[in-house]
Amino acid sequence: MTRTGRIIRNDDDVAEGAAWLAQCDPRFAQILAQTGPLPLRLKPDGFGGLLEIIISQQVSVASASAIRVRMSEAGLTAKDAVIAAGEDGLRAAGLSRPKARYAMILARDTLDYDGLHGLNDADVMARLTAITGIGPWTAQIYIMFCMGRADLFPAGDLALQVAAQDVFGLESRPKPDVLSALAQDWSPWRSVAARALFAYYRILKNREGL
């Protein structure tokens, strides 16, 4: 535990959070019985991790993975390489015009990635979303999966909304404010609750043949 909250570092931390959620709400126990052990899903923090999340914005998992491979093969994972490539080089590697622009802005920003670890979640969010191209979802995913914070929930994520609607028997897909309020009961393990719902969403999609 730090003054900024619990940090998830390994599978045991995720398992601890999952056990707490299952005891807290039997519906999580039902989810976990179907998903099995939840994935750690941690990624390195810093420029490369944030760039990967920008690549993943509003595209399918398969598309994002393909673009990340092309970017890696082109050596476009570090600030200097991104700046040297320019927007044309980034687009040649698969980025859309807006994302190429966002990547250039991020590469030129003086963000202190190490310094973020000493800030609380709200301050990290404020610092990240001050950068063009980084909205709340991108910042939240970075805090969860690159910084390892245990108690964050990206309520604006469509997959989480769809999964929550099914799990909690809601009449319609919950809006972000509704889902955020619901997630308050899952503190201090909201990031693990998100992992559980992400995993359950994949089960739903497979069940529907999508």
Coordinates of N, CA and C in Angstrom, one line a residue, residues 13-26 28-29 32 151 183-190 192-193:
D13 N -1.9 -10.4 -6.4 CA -2.6 -9.2 -6.1 C -4.0 -9.3 -6.8
V14 N -4.0 -9.7 -8.0 CA -5.3 -9.8 -8.7 C -6.2 -10.8 -8.1
A15 N -5.6 -12.0 -7.7 CA -6.4 -13.0 -7.1 C -6.9 -12.6 -5.7
E16 N -6.2 -11.8 -5.0 CA -6.7 -11.2 -3.7 C -7.9 -10.3 -4.0
G17 N -7.8 -9.5 -5.0 CA -8.9 -8.6 -5.3 C -10.1 -9.4 -5.8
A18 N -9.9 -10.4 -6.6 CA -11.0 -11.2 -7.1 C -11.7 -11.9 -5.9
A19 N -10.9 -12.4 -5.0 CA -11.5 -13.1 -3.8 C -12.4 -12.2 -3.0
W20 N -11.9 -10.9 -2.8 CA -12.6 -9.9 -2.1 C -13.9 -9.6 -2.8
L21 N -13.9 -9.5 -4.1 CA -15.1 -9.1 -4.8 C -16.1 -10.3 -4.8
A22 N -15.6 -11.5 -4.9 CA -16.5 -12.7 -4.8 C -17.2 -12.7 -3.5
Q23 N -16.5 -12.4 -2.4 CA -17.1 -12.4 -1.1 C -18.1 -11.2 -0.9
C24 N -17.7 -10.1 -1.5 CA -18.5 -8.9 -1.4 C -19.8 -9.0 -2.2
D25 N -19.8 -9.6 -3.3 CA -21.0 -9.7 -4.2 C -21.0 -11.0 -4.9
P26 N -22.0 -11.9 -4.6 CA -22.1 -13.2 -5.2 C -22.1 -13.2 -6.7
F28 N -20.2 -11.5 -8.6 CA -18.8 -11.6 -9.0 C -18.3 -13.0 -8.9
A29 N -18.7 -13.7 -7.9 CA -18.4 -15.1 -7.7 C -18.9 -15.9 -8.9
L32 N -16.5 -15.1 -11.9 CA -15.2 -15.7 -11.8 C -15.3 -17.2 -12.0
D151 N -7.6 0.7 -7.7 CA -8.9 1.1 -7.4 C -9.4 2.2 -8.4
A183 N -20.0 1.1 -9.2 CA -18.6 0.6 -9.0 C -18.1 1.1 -7.6
Q184 N -18.7 2.1 -7.0 CA -18.3 2.5 -5.7 C -18.2 1.4 -4.7
D185 N -19.2 0.4 -4.8 CA -19.2 -0.7 -3.9 C -18.1 -1.7 -4.1
W186 N -17.3 -1.5 -5.2 CA -16.2 -2.4 -5.5 C -14.9 -1.9 -5.0
S187 N -14.9 -0.7 -4.4 CA -13.6 -0.2 -3.9 C -13.2 -1.0 -2.6
P188 N -12.0 -1.3 -2.4 CA -10.8 -0.7 -3.1 C -10.2 -1.6 -4.2
W189 N -11.0 -2.4 -4.8 CA -10.5 -3.3 -5.9 C -11.3 -3.0 -7.2
R190 N -11.6 -1.8 -7.5 CA -12.3 -1.5 -8.8 C -11.6 -1.9 -10.0
V192 N -9.7 -4.5 -10.4 CA -9.9 -6.0 -10.5 C -11.4 -6.2 -11.0
A193 N -12.3 -5.5 -10.5 CA -13.7 -5.6 -11.0 C -13.7 -5.3 -12.5

